[in-house]
Amino acid sequence: MQEVIDYVLNLTSEKELPDKVVIVHQLEAIQPTKNVEVLLNNDGHGIAALKGLGYH
């Protein structure tokens, strides 16, 4: 996953594009970068009753 984030970072830098958001549908160990925000989405995985426990 980190390779994808780095790819988006390089692409936005080279093409002088606005900042981007990468949506991750599974939790992984990833590092946000300066121009790429990372949104973790866990709503599509697991039992519905348990998913709500992850929200504060």
mmCIF file with all atom_site columns, C-alpha atoms in Angstrom:
data_model
loop_
_atom_site.group_PDB
_atom_site.id
_atom_site.type_symbol
_atom_site.label_atom_id
_atom_site.label_alt_id
_atom_site.label_comp_id
_atom_site.label_asym_id
_atom_site.label_entity_id
_atom_site.label_seq_id
_atom_site.pdbx_PDB_ins_code
_atom_site.Cartn_x
_atom_site.Cartn_y
_atom_site.Cartn_z
_atom_site.occupancy
_atom_site.B_iso_or_equiv
_atom_site.pdbx_formal_charge
_atom_site.auth_seq_id
_atom_site.auth_comp_id
_atom_site.auth_asym_id
_atom_site.auth_atom_id
_atom_site.pdbx_PDB_model_num
ATOM 1  C CA . MET A 1 1  ? 0.000   0.000  0.000   1.00 0.00 ? 1  MET A CA 1
ATOM 2  C CA . GLN A 1 2  ? 2.819   2.356  0.788   1.00 0.00 ? 2  GLN A CA 1
ATOM 3  C CA . GLU A 1 3  ? 4.060   1.967  -2.802  1.00 0.00 ? 3  GLU A CA 1
ATOM 4  C CA . VAL A 1 4  ? 0.718   3.263  -4.081  1.00 0.00 ? 4  VAL A CA 1
ATOM 5  C CA . ILE A 1 5  ? 0.843   6.274  -1.758  1.00 0.00 ? 5  ILE A CA 1
ATOM 6  C CA . ASP A 1 6  ? 4.397   7.027  -2.868  1.00 0.00 ? 6  ASP A CA 1
ATOM 7  C CA . TYR A 1 7  ? 3.312   6.708  -6.513  1.00 0.00 ? 7  TYR A CA 1
ATOM 8  C CA . VAL A 1 8  ? 0.494   9.236  -5.971  1.00 0.00 ? 8  VAL A CA 1
ATOM 9  C CA . LEU A 1 9  ? 2.917   11.541 -4.164  1.00 0.00 ? 9  LEU A CA 1
ATOM 10 C CA . ASN A 1 10 ? 5.419   11.434 -7.036  1.00 0.00 ? 10 ASN A CA 1
ATOM 11 C CA . LEU A 1 11 ? 2.709   11.865 -9.656  1.00 0.00 ? 11 LEU A CA 1
ATOM 12 C CA . THR A 1 12 ? 1.219   14.920 -7.940  1.00 0.00 ? 12 THR A CA 1
ATOM 13 C CA . SER A 1 13 ? 4.667   16.447 -7.489  1.00 0.00 ? 13 SER A CA 1
ATOM 14 C CA . GLU A 1 14 ? 5.787   15.834 -11.082 1.00 0.00 ? 14 GLU A CA 1
ATOM 15 C CA . LYS A 1 15 ? 2.541   17.084 -12.636 1.00 0.00 ? 15 LYS A CA 1
ATOM 16 C CA . GLU A 1 16 ? 2.073   19.900 -10.071 1.00 0.00 ? 16 GLU A CA 1
ATOM 17 C CA . LEU A 1 17 ? -1.387  18.559 -9.190  1.00 0.00 ? 17 LEU A CA 1
ATOM 18 C CA . PRO A 1 18 ? -3.395  19.473 -6.069  1.00 0.00 ? 18 PRO A CA 1
ATOM 19 C CA . ASP A 1 19 ? -3.121  17.293 -2.973  1.00 0.00 ? 19 ASP A CA 1
ATOM 20 C CA . LYS A 1 20 ? -4.826  13.913 -3.211  1.00 0.00 ? 20 LYS A CA 1
ATOM 21 C CA . VAL A 1 21 ? -6.638  11.510 -0.883  1.00 0.00 ? 21 VAL A CA 1
ATOM 22 C CA . VAL A 1 22 ? -6.029  7.760  -0.947  1.00 0.00 ? 22 VAL A CA 1
ATOM 23 C CA . ILE A 1 23 ? -8.889  5.679  0.468   1.00 0.00 ? 23 ILE A CA 1
ATOM 24 C CA . VAL A 1 24 ? -7.773  2.392  2.004   1.00 0.00 ? 24 VAL A CA 1
ATOM 25 C CA . HIS A 1 25 ? -10.476 -0.227 2.475   1.00 0.00 ? 25 HIS A CA 1
ATOM 26 C CA . GLN A 1 26 ? -8.438  -2.459 4.763   1.00 0.00 ? 26 GLN A CA 1
ATOM 27 C CA . LEU A 1 27 ? -6.342  -1.440 7.730   1.00 0.00 ? 27 LEU A CA 1
ATOM 28 C CA . GLU A 1 28 ? -2.628  -1.659 6.997   1.00 0.00 ? 28 GLU A CA 1
ATOM 29 C CA . ALA A 1 29 ? 0.493   -0.052 8.391   1.00 0.00 ? 29 ALA A CA 1
ATOM 30 C CA . ILE A 1 30 ? 0.840   3.005  6.148   1.00 0.00 ? 30 ILE A CA 1
ATOM 31 C CA . GLN A 1 31 ? 2.413   6.422  6.461   1.00 0.00 ? 31 GLN A CA 1
ATOM 32 C CA . PRO A 1 32 ? 0.654   9.559  5.168   1.00 0.00 ? 32 PRO A CA 1
ATOM 33 C CA . THR A 1 33 ? 2.898   11.902 3.202   1.00 0.00 ? 33 THR A CA 1
ATOM 34 C CA . LYS A 1 34 ? 3.053   15.661 2.845   1.00 0.00 ? 34 LYS A CA 1
ATOM 35 C CA . ASN A 1 35 ? 0.682   15.953 -0.137  1.00 0.00 ? 35 ASN A CA 1
ATOM 36 C CA . VAL A 1 36 ? -1.323  12.731 0.187   1.00 0.00 ? 36 VAL A CA 1
ATOM 37 C CA . GLU A 1 37 ? -3.878  12.213 2.946   1.00 0.00 ? 37 GLU A CA 1
ATOM 38 C CA . VAL A 1 38 ? -4.840  8.639  3.831   1.00 0.00 ? 38 VAL A CA 1
ATOM 39 C CA . LEU A 1 39 ? -8.403  7.736  4.759   1.00 0.00 ? 39 LEU A CA 1
ATOM 40 C CA . LEU A 1 40 ? -8.898  4.355  6.421   1.00 0.00 ? 40 LEU A CA 1
ATOM 41 C CA . ASN A 1 41 ? -12.310 2.844  5.693   1.00 0.00 ? 41 ASN A CA 1
ATOM 42 C CA . ASN A 1 42 ? -13.267 -0.247 7.686   1.00 0.00 ? 42 ASN A CA 1
ATOM 43 C CA . ASP A 1 43 ? -17.025 -0.155 7.106   1.00 0.00 ? 43 ASP A CA 1
ATOM 44 C CA . GLY A 1 44 ? -16.974 -2.883 4.465   1.00 0.00 ? 44 GLY A CA 1
ATOM 45 C CA . HIS A 1 45 ? -15.326 -5.577 6.581   1.00 0.00 ? 45 HIS A CA 1
ATOM 46 C CA . GLY A 1 46 ? -16.587 -7.603 9.503   1.00 0.00 ? 46 GLY A CA 1
ATOM 47 C CA . ILE A 1 47 ? -19.781 -7.978 11.463  1.00 0.00 ? 47 ILE A CA 1
ATOM 48 C CA . ALA A 1 48 ? -21.984 -4.866 11.491  1.00 0.00 ? 48 ALA A CA 1
ATOM 49 C CA . ALA A 1 49 ? -22.478 -4.882 15.274  1.00 0.00 ? 49 ALA A CA 1
ATOM 50 C CA . LEU A 1 50 ? -18.723 -5.005 15.886  1.00 0.00 ? 50 LEU A CA 1
ATOM 51 C CA . LYS A 1 51 ? -17.823 -2.286 13.394  1.00 0.00 ? 51 LYS A CA 1
ATOM 52 C CA . GLY A 1 52 ? -19.533 0.377  15.489  1.00 0.00 ? 52 GLY A CA 1
ATOM 53 C CA . LEU A 1 53 ? -17.222 -0.371 18.406  1.00 0.00 ? 53 LEU A CA 1
ATOM 54 C CA . GLY A 1 54 ? -14.287 1.154  16.484  1.00 0.00 ? 54 GLY A CA 1
ATOM 55 C CA . TYR A 1 55 ? -15.835 4.625  16.504  1.00 0.00 ? 55 TYR A CA 1
ATOM 56 C CA . HIS A 1 56 ? -15.401 7.050  19.379  1.00 0.00 ? 56 HIS A CA 1
#
